[in-house]
JSON list of C-alpha atoms in Angstrom, two decimals:
[
{"chain": "A", "resi": 1, "resn": "MET", "atom": "CA", "xyz": [75.52, 150.17, 78.11]},
{"chain": "A", "resi": 2, "resn": "SER", "atom": "CA", "xyz": [78.07, 151.54, 75.59]},
{"chain": "A", "resi": 3, "resn": "SER", "atom": "CA", "xyz": [79.27, 149.04, 72.82]},
{"chain": "A", "resi": 4, "resn": "HIS", "atom": "CA", "xyz": [82.75, 149.95, 74.26]},
{"chain": "A", "resi": 5, "resn": "ASN", "atom": "CA", "xyz": [81.41, 148.59, 77.63]},
{"chain": "A", "resi": 6, "resn": "LYS", "atom": "CA", "xyz": [79.92, 145.25, 76.16]},
{"chain": "A", "resi": 7, "resn": "ALA", "atom": "CA", "xyz": [83.79, 145.01, 73.86]},
{"chain": "A", "resi": 8, "resn": "SER", "atom": "CA", "xyz": [85.80, 145.43, 77.00]},
{"chain": "A", "resi": 9, "resn": "LYS", "atom": "CA", "xyz": [83.46, 142.65, 79.59]},
{"chain": "A", "resi": 10, "resn": "LYS", "atom": "CA", "xyz": [83.63, 140.32, 76.06]},
{"chain": "A", "resi": 11, "resn": "LYS", "atom": "CA", "xyz": [87.43, 140.63, 75.32]},
{"chain": "A", "resi": 12, "resn": "ARG", "atom": "CA", "xyz": [87.78, 140.38, 79.64]},
{"chain": "A", "resi": 13, "resn": "ARG", "atom": "CA", "xyz": [86.33, 137.25, 79.98]},
{"chain": "A", "resi": 14, "resn": "LEU", "atom": "CA", "xyz": [87.86, 135.74, 76.58]},
{"chain": "A", "resi": 15, "resn": "ILE", "atom": "CA", "xyz": [91.23, 136.06, 78.74]},
{"chain": "A", "resi": 16, "resn": "ILE", "atom": "CA", "xyz": [89.71, 134.66, 81.53]},
{"chain": "A", "resi": 17, "resn": "ARG", "atom": "CA", "xyz": [88.11, 131.72, 79.59]},
{"chain": "A", "resi": 18, "resn": "THR", "atom": "CA", "xyz": [91.35, 131.31, 77.79]},
{"chain": "A", "resi": 19, "resn": "ALA", "atom": "CA", "xyz": [93.73, 131.29, 80.99]},
{"chain": "A", "resi": 20, "resn": "ILE", "atom": "CA", "xyz": [91.57, 128.32, 83.04]},
{"chain": "A", "resi": 21, "resn": "LEU", "atom": "CA", "xyz": [91.86, 125.94, 79.86]},
{"chain": "A", "resi": 22, "resn": "THR", "atom": "CA", "xyz": [95.89, 126.68, 79.86]},
{"chain": "A", "resi": 23, "resn": "VAL", "atom": "CA", "xyz": [95.93, 125.90, 83.48]},
{"chain": "A", "resi": 24, "resn": "MET", "atom": "CA", "xyz": [93.73, 123.00, 82.86]},
{"chain": "A", "resi": 25, "resn": "THR", "atom": "CA", "xyz": [95.69, 121.45, 79.57]},
{"chain": "A", "resi": 26, "resn": "ALA", "atom": "CA", "xyz": [98.66, 122.09, 82.10]},
{"chain": "A", "resi": 27, "resn": "ALA", "atom": "CA", "xyz": [96.93, 120.19, 84.50]},
{"chain": "A", "resi": 28, "resn": "VAL", "atom": "CA", "xyz": [96.14, 117.56, 82.14]},
{"chain": "A", "resi": 29, "resn": "ILE", "atom": "CA", "xyz": [99.71, 117.30, 80.53]},
{"chain": "A", "resi": 30, "resn": "TYR", "atom": "CA", "xyz": [101.35, 117.05, 83.83]},
{"chain": "A", "resi": 31, "resn": "THR", "atom": "CA", "xyz": [99.33, 114.58, 84.94]},
{"chain": "A", "resi": 32, "resn": "LEU", "atom": "CA", "xyz": [99.99, 112.44, 81.88]},
{"chain": "A", "resi": 33, "resn": "TYR", "atom": "CA", "xyz": [103.61, 112.78, 82.03]},
{"chain": "A", "resi": 34, "resn": "ALA", "atom": "CA", "xyz": [103.88, 111.66, 85.63]},
{"chain": "A", "resi": 35, "resn": "ASN", "atom": "CA", "xyz": [101.44, 108.58, 85.20]},
{"chain": "A", "resi": 36, "resn": "PHE", "atom": "CA", "xyz": [103.28, 107.52, 82.06]},
{"chain": "A", "resi": 37, "resn": "THR", "atom": "CA", "xyz": [107.09, 107.91, 83.87]},
{"chain": "A", "resi": 38, "resn": "LYS", "atom": "CA", "xyz": [106.12, 106.60, 87.39]},
{"chain": "A", "resi": 39, "resn": "ASP", "atom": "CA", "xyz": [107.65, 103.63, 86.57]},
{"chain": "A", "resi": 40, "resn": "ASP", "atom": "CA", "xyz": [110.68, 105.48, 85.72]},
{"chain": "A", "resi": 41, "resn": "ARG", "atom": "CA", "xyz": [110.90, 107.22, 89.10]},
{"chain": "A", "resi": 42, "resn": "SER", "atom": "CA", "xyz": [113.60, 104.40, 90.86]},
{"chain": "A", "resi": 43, "resn": "LYS", "atom": "CA", "xyz": [110.93, 101.70, 90.93]},
{"chain": "A", "resi": 44, "resn": "VAL", "atom": "CA", "xyz": [113.05, 98.43, 92.14]},
{"chain": "A", "resi": 45, "resn": "ALA", "atom": "CA", "xyz": [112.33, 96.06, 88.89]},
{"chain": "A", "resi": 46, "resn": "ALA", "atom": "CA", "xyz": [113.03, 92.17, 89.08]},
{"chain": "A", "resi": 47, "resn": "GLY", "atom": "CA", "xyz": [116.56, 91.46, 87.77]},
{"chain": "A", "resi": 48, "resn": "SER", "atom": "CA", "xyz": [117.87, 94.50, 89.47]},
{"chain": "A", "resi": 49, "resn": "MET", "atom": "CA", "xyz": [120.06, 94.63, 92.97]},
{"chain": "A", "resi": 50, "resn": "ALA", "atom": "CA", "xyz": [117.60, 95.55, 95.88]},
{"chain": "A", "resi": 51, "resn": "PRO", "atom": "CA", "xyz": [118.74, 98.92, 97.91]},
{"chain": "A", "resi": 52, "resn": "ASP", "atom": "CA", "xyz": [119.89, 98.75, 101.09]},
{"chain": "A", "resi": 53, "resn": "PHE", "atom": "CA", "xyz": [118.12, 100.08, 104.24]},
{"chain": "A", "resi": 54, "resn": "VAL", "atom": "CA", "xyz": [118.29, 99.86, 107.80]},
{"chain": "A", "resi": 55, "resn": "LEU", "atom": "CA", "xyz": [115.15, 99.70, 109.52]},
{"chain": "A", "resi": 56, "resn": "GLU", "atom": "CA", "xyz": [113.99, 99.45, 113.25]},
{"chain": "A", "resi": 57, "resn": "ASP", "atom": "CA", "xyz": [111.91, 95.98, 114.60]},
{"chain": "A", "resi": 58, "resn": "MET", "atom": "CA", "xyz": [109.22, 96.66, 117.10]},
{"chain": "A", "resi": 59, "resn": "ASN", "atom": "CA", "xyz": [112.03, 96.10, 119.76]},
{"chain": "A", "resi": 60, "resn": "GLY", "atom": "CA", "xyz": [113.86, 98.61, 118.88]},
{"chain": "A", "resi": 61, "resn": "VAL", "atom": "CA", "xyz": [116.73, 96.27, 116.48]},
{"chain": "A", "resi": 62, "resn": "ASP", "atom": "CA", "xyz": [118.18, 97.45, 113.67]},
{"chain": "A", "resi": 63, "resn": "HIS", "atom": "CA", "xyz": [117.58, 94.99, 110.33]},
{"chain": "A", "resi": 64, "resn": "GLN", "atom": "CA", "xyz": [119.90, 96.11, 107.54]},
{"chain": "A", "resi": 65, "resn": "LEU", "atom": "CA", "xyz": [119.10, 94.23, 103.99]},
{"chain": "A", "resi": 66, "resn": "SER", "atom": "CA", "xyz": [122.59, 93.37, 103.04]},
{"chain": "A", "resi": 67, "resn": "GLU", "atom": "CA", "xyz": [122.89, 91.50, 106.35]},
{"chain": "A", "resi": 68, "resn": "TYR", "atom": "CA", "xyz": [120.78, 88.64, 105.14]},
{"chain": "A", "resi": 69, "resn": "LYS", "atom": "CA", "xyz": [123.34, 88.34, 101.88]},
{"chain": "A", "resi": 70, "resn": "GLY", "atom": "CA", "xyz": [123.02, 84.43, 101.55]},
{"chain": "A", "resi": 71, "resn": "LYS", "atom": "CA", "xyz": [119.70, 83.91, 102.55]},
{"chain": "A", "resi": 72, "resn": "GLY", "atom": "CA", "xyz": [116.47, 84.67, 100.81]},
{"chain": "A", "resi": 73, "resn": "VAL", "atom": "CA", "xyz": [114.36, 87.68, 101.70]},
{"chain": "A", "resi": 74, "resn": "PHE", "atom": "CA", "xyz": [110.73, 88.03, 101.40]},
{"chain": "A", "resi": 75, "resn": "LEU", "atom": "CA", "xyz": [110.31, 91.62, 101.62]},
{"chain": "A", "resi": 76, "resn": "ASN", "atom": "CA", "xyz": [106.43, 92.23, 102.42]},
{"chain": "A", "resi": 77, "resn": "PHE", "atom": "CA", "xyz": [105.12, 96.24, 102.73]},
{"chain": "A", "resi": 78, "resn": "TRP", "atom": "CA", "xyz": [102.04, 96.47, 104.38]},
{"chain": "A", "resi": 79, "resn": "GLY", "atom": "CA", "xyz": [99.80, 98.21, 106.73]},
{"chain": "A", "resi": 80, "resn": "THR", "atom": "CA", "xyz": [97.19, 97.56, 109.65]},
{"chain": "A", "resi": 81, "resn": "TRP", "atom": "CA", "xyz": [94.34, 99.16, 107.58]},
{"chain": "A", "resi": 82, "resn": "CYS", "atom": "CA", "xyz": [94.82, 97.12, 104.58]},
{"chain": "A", "resi": 83, "resn": "LYS", "atom": "CA", "xyz": [92.04, 94.30, 104.79]},
{"chain": "A", "resi": 84, "resn": "PRO", "atom": "CA", "xyz": [94.58, 91.28, 102.06]},
{"chain": "A", "resi": 85, "resn": "CYS", "atom": "CA", "xyz": [97.17, 92.87, 103.91]},
{"chain": "A", "resi": 86, "resn": "GLU", "atom": "CA", "xyz": [95.40, 91.47, 107.28]},
{"chain": "A", "resi": 87, "resn": "ARG", "atom": "CA", "xyz": [94.30, 88.01, 105.22]},
{"chain": "A", "resi": 88, "resn": "GLU", "atom": "CA", "xyz": [97.95, 86.70, 103.86]},
{"chain": "A", "resi": 89, "resn": "MET", "atom": "CA", "xyz": [99.78, 87.96, 107.52]},
{"chain": "A", "resi": 90, "resn": "PRO", "atom": "CA", "xyz": [99.14, 84.45, 108.84]},
{"chain": "A", "resi": 91, "resn": "TYR", "atom": "CA", "xyz": [99.68, 82.26, 105.87]},
{"chain": "A", "resi": 92, "resn": "MET", "atom": "CA", "xyz": [103.08, 84.28, 105.88]},
{"chain": "A", "resi": 93, "resn": "ASN", "atom": "CA", "xyz": [103.35, 83.36, 109.59]},
{"chain": "A", "resi": 94, "resn": "ASN", "atom": "CA", "xyz": [102.97, 79.60, 108.43]},
{"chain": "A", "resi": 95, "resn": "GLN", "atom": "CA", "xyz": [105.85, 79.62, 106.06]},
{"chain": "A", "resi": 96, "resn": "TYR", "atom": "CA", "xyz": [108.20, 81.93, 108.07]},
{"chain": "A", "resi": 97, "resn": "HIS", "atom": "CA", "xyz": [108.07, 78.80, 110.47]},
{"chain": "A", "resi": 98, "resn": "ILE", "atom": "CA", "xyz": [108.85, 76.36, 107.39]},
{"chain": "A", "resi": 99, "resn": "TYR", "atom": "CA", "xyz": [111.10, 78.44, 105.92]},
{"chain": "A", "resi": 100, "resn": "LYS", "atom": "CA", "xyz": [113.38, 80.31, 108.85]},
{"chain": "A", "resi": 101, "resn": "ASP", "atom": "CA", "xyz": [115.63, 77.69, 109.34]},
{"chain": "A", "resi": 102, "resn": "GLN", "atom": "CA", "xyz": [115.82, 76.89, 105.45]},
{"chain": "A", "resi": 103, "resn": "GLY", "atom": "CA", "xyz": [117.82, 80.38, 105.16]},
{"chain": "A", "resi": 104, "resn": "VAL", "atom": "CA", "xyz": [114.35, 81.89, 104.14]},
{"chain": "A", "resi": 105, "resn": "GLU", "atom": "CA", "xyz": [113.60, 85.67, 106.33]},
{"chain": "A", "resi": 106, "resn": "ILE", "atom": "CA", "xyz": [110.85, 87.70, 106.35]},
{"chain": "A", "resi": 107, "resn": "LEU", "atom": "CA", "xyz": [111.18, 91.50, 106.68]},
{"chain": "A", "resi": 108, "resn": "ALA", "atom": "CA", "xyz": [107.55, 92.77, 106.63]},
{"chain": "A", "resi": 109, "resn": "VAL", "atom": "CA", "xyz": [107.87, 96.52, 106.42]},
{"chain": "A", "resi": 110, "resn": "ASN", "atom": "CA", "xyz": [104.76, 98.49, 107.76]},
{"chain": "A", "resi": 111, "resn": "VAL", "atom": "CA", "xyz": [104.54, 101.79, 105.61]},
{"chain": "A", "resi": 112, "resn": "GLY", "atom": "CA", "xyz": [104.07, 104.87, 108.35]},
{"chain": "A", "resi": 113, "resn": "GLU", "atom": "CA", "xyz": [102.15, 103.79, 111.14]},
{"chain": "A", "resi": 114, "resn": "PRO", "atom": "CA", "xyz": [102.54, 104.36, 114.93]},
{"chain": "A", "resi": 115, "resn": "GLU", "atom": "CA", "xyz": [103.74, 101.53, 117.17]},
{"chain": "A", "resi": 116, "resn": "PHE", "atom": "CA", "xyz": [100.79, 101.47, 118.96]},
{"chain": "A", "resi": 117, "resn": "LEU", "atom": "CA", "xyz": [98.70, 99.79, 115.79]},
{"chain": "A", "resi": 118, "resn": "ILE", "atom": "CA", "xyz": [101.37, 97.68, 114.58]},
{"chain": "A", "resi": 119, "resn": "ASP", "atom": "CA", "xyz": [102.02, 96.08, 117.99]},
{"chain": "A", "resi": 120, "resn": "LYS", "atom": "CA", "xyz": [97.73, 95.50, 117.99]},
{"chain": "A", "resi": 121, "resn": "PHE", "atom": "CA", "xyz": [98.05, 93.68, 114.99]},
{"chain": "A", "resi": 122, "resn": "ILE", "atom": "CA", "xyz": [101.28, 91.93, 115.70]},
{"chain": "A", "resi": 123, "resn": "LYS", "atom": "CA", "xyz": [99.34, 90.31, 118.81]},
{"chain": "A", "resi": 124, "resn": "LYS", "atom": "CA", "xyz": [96.07, 90.33, 117.98]},
{"chain": "A", "resi": 125, "resn": "HIS", "atom": "CA", "xyz": [97.59, 87.50, 114.53]},
{"chain": "A", "resi": 126, "resn": "ASP", "atom": "CA", "xyz": [100.56, 86.14, 116.76]},
{"chain": "A", "resi": 127, "resn": "LEU", "atom": "CA", "xyz": [103.22, 87.18, 114.34]},
{"chain": "A", "resi": 128, "resn": "ASP", "atom": "CA", "xyz": [106.81, 86.11, 114.83]},
{"chain": "A", "resi": 129, "resn": "PHE", "atom": "CA", "xyz": [108.64, 87.43, 111.89]},
{"chain": "A", "resi": 130, "resn": "PRO", "atom": "CA", "xyz": [110.58, 90.71, 112.48]},
{"chain": "A", "resi": 131, "resn": "VAL", "atom": "CA", "xyz": [108.20, 93.44, 111.79]},
{"chain": "A", "resi": 132, "resn": "LEU", "atom": "CA", "xyz": [110.08, 96.74, 110.57]},
{"chain": "A", "resi": 133, "resn": "LYS", "atom": "CA", "xyz": [108.84, 100.37, 111.25]},
{"chain": "A", "resi": 134, "resn": "ASP", "atom": "CA", "xyz": [109.27, 102.89, 107.89]},
{"chain": "A", "resi": 135, "resn": "GLU", "atom": "CA", "xyz": [108.08, 105.70, 109.78]},
{"chain": "A", "resi": 136, "resn": "ASN", "atom": "CA", "xyz": [108.10, 108.38, 106.87]},
{"chain": "A", "resi": 137, "resn": "LYS", "atom": "CA", "xyz": [107.83, 105.84, 103.89]},
{"chain": "A", "resi": 138, "resn": "ASP", "atom": "CA", "xyz": [111.21, 106.43, 103.35]},
{"chain": "A", "resi": 139, "resn": "ILE", "atom": "CA", "xyz": [111.85, 102.52, 101.92]},
{"chain": "A", "resi": 140, "resn": "MET", "atom": "CA", "xyz": [108.86, 101.98, 100.65]},
{"chain": "A", "resi": 141, "resn": "ASN", "atom": "CA", "xyz": [109.23, 105.17, 98.00]},
{"chain": "A", "resi": 142, "resn": "MET", "atom": "CA", "xyz": [113.06, 104.31, 97.58]},
{"chain": "A", "resi": 143, "resn": "TYR", "atom": "CA", "xyz": [111.10, 100.63, 96.47]},
{"chain": "A", "resi": 144, "resn": "GLY", "atom": "CA", "xyz": [108.81, 102.52, 94.52]},
{"chain": "A", "resi": 145, "resn": "VAL", "atom": "CA", "xyz": [106.11, 100.78, 96.17]},
{"chain": "A", "resi": 146, "resn": "ILE", "atom": "CA", "xyz": [102.25, 102.37, 95.21]},
{"chain": "A", "resi": 147, "resn": "ASN", "atom": "CA", "xyz": [99.83, 99.58, 96.26]},
{"chain": "A", "resi": 148, "resn": "LEU", "atom": "CA", "xyz": [99.97, 97.12, 99.57]},
{"chain": "A", "resi": 149, "resn": "PRO", "atom": "CA", "xyz": [100.52, 94.71, 99.84]},
{"chain": "A", "resi": 150, "resn": "ALA", "atom": "CA", "xyz": [103.81, 94.64, 97.95]},
{"chain": "A", "resi": 151, "resn": "THR", "atom": "CA", "xyz": [106.47, 91.58, 98.08]},
{"chain": "A", "resi": 152, "resn": "LEU", "atom": "CA", "xyz": [109.44, 91.84, 96.71]},
{"chain": "A", "resi": 153, "resn": "LEU", "atom": "CA", "xyz": [111.63, 88.42, 96.69]},
{"chain": "A", "resi": 154, "resn": "VAL", "atom": "CA", "xyz": [115.29, 89.34, 96.88]},
{"chain": "A", "resi": 155, "resn": "ASP", "atom": "CA", "xyz": [117.76, 86.29, 96.50]},
{"chain": "A", "resi": 156, "resn": "PRO", "atom": "CA", "xyz": [120.59, 85.05, 98.60]},
{"chain": "A", "resi": 157, "resn": "GLU", "atom": "CA", "xyz": [122.81, 87.37, 96.28]},
{"chain": "A", "resi": 158, "resn": "GLY", "atom": "CA", "xyz": [120.49, 90.18, 96.97]},
{"chain": "A", "resi": 159, "resn": "LYS", "atom": "CA", "xyz": [118.48, 90.35, 93.77]},
{"chain": "A", "resi": 160, "resn": "VAL", "atom": "CA", "xyz": [115.46, 91.21, 93.01]},
{"chain": "A", "resi": 161, "resn": "ILE", "atom": "CA", "xyz": [113.65, 88.32, 91.63]},
{"chain": "A", "resi": 162, "resn": "LYS", "atom": "CA", "xyz": [110.52, 89.29, 91.66]},
{"chain": "A", "resi": 163, "resn": "VAL", "atom": "CA", "xyz": [107.73, 92.19, 92.73]},
{"chain": "A", "resi": 164, "resn": "GLU", "atom": "CA", "xyz": [104.11, 91.25, 93.66]},
{"chain": "A", "resi": 165, "resn": "GLU", "atom": "CA", "xyz": [101.83, 93.33, 93.90]},
{"chain": "A", "resi": 166, "resn": "GLY", "atom": "CA", "xyz": [98.32, 91.88, 96.02]},
{"chain": "A", "resi": 167, "resn": "GLU", "atom": "CA", "xyz": [97.12, 89.75, 98.50]},
{"chain": "A", "resi": 168, "resn": "LEU", "atom": "CA", "xyz": [99.22, 86.30, 98.07]},
{"chain": "A", "resi": 169, "resn": "THR", "atom": "CA", "xyz": [97.21, 82.56, 99.04]},
{"chain": "A", "resi": 170, "resn": "GLU", "atom": "CA", "xyz": [99.37, 80.31, 101.47]},
{"chain": "A", "resi": 171, "resn": "ARG", "atom": "CA", "xyz": [100.09, 78.32, 98.27]},
{"chain": "A", "resi": 172, "resn": "LYS", "atom": "CA", "xyz": [101.80, 81.58, 96.49]},
{"chain": "A", "resi": 173, "resn": "ILE", "atom": "CA", "xyz": [103.57, 82.55, 99.60]},
{"chain": "A", "resi": 174, "resn": "GLN", "atom": "CA", "xyz": [105.23, 79.09, 100.06]},
{"chain": "A", "resi": 175, "resn": "GLU", "atom": "CA", "xyz": [105.84, 78.80, 96.32]},
{"chain": "A", "resi": 176, "resn": "MET", "atom": "CA", "xyz": [107.73, 82.43, 96.51]},
{"chain": "A", "resi": 177, "resn": "MET", "atom": "CA", "xyz": [109.55, 80.90, 99.75]},
{"chain": "A", "resi": 178, "resn": "GLU", "atom": "CA", "xyz": [111.48, 78.41, 97.71]},
{"chain": "A", "resi": 179, "resn": "SER", "atom": "CA", "xyz": [112.35, 80.50, 94.84]},
{"chain": "A", "resi": 180, "resn": "ILE", "atom": "CA", "xyz": [114.54, 81.85, 97.18]},
{"chain": "A", "resi": 181, "resn": "LYS", "atom": "CA", "xyz": [115.52, 79.18, 99.46]},
{"chain": "A", "resi": 182, "resn": "PRO", "atom": "CA", "xyz": [119.60, 79.73, 99.16]},
{"chain": "A", "resi": 183, "resn": "THR", "atom": "CA", "xyz": [120.65, 76.24, 97.44]},
{"chain": "A", "resi": 184, "resn": "LYS", "atom": "CA", "xyz": [123.06, 73.75, 99.71]},
{"chain": "A", "resi": 185, "resn": "GLY", "atom": "CA", "xyz": [126.21, 74.84, 98.00]},
{"chain": "A", "resi": 186, "resn": "SER", "atom": "CA", "xyz": [126.03, 78.26, 98.56]}
]
């Protein structure tokens, strides 16, 4: 093999390696950028007004968040496959029965699952609060929810006062509902 052939193969290898390294470096930089800025991308935070939305429940009834003005809203994002979601649902149902007549509503938003799975889950756990269908995860994305379960507390004026990711105990749910209960004068 001539030295010219060896040199051209070496040069080609160097170009390919440089191209691969450049692509990998760009991918790492993009990933870091995306991770560091993900919190800035339309994530709803405590202190901001809750973005309005309309979703249909399992009975075909539309629920618009702004129509609950004057009530506290326990807005919960969940999935049937999510074990922590499943464990907190009975607690939510218990507290719903206590607080629904005190001006606190639960809106449980299922993210992207078929109706038959949601319906089976509701029946299994004998849930009474409205379960809304976010079929394309539009509301989940609008609210910047990444991990399930996620709960946002919306006060009677429509402001988000707390964002909580992860499983809730019954005591924590009760404290959260108490915190968004309308005062007598409102």
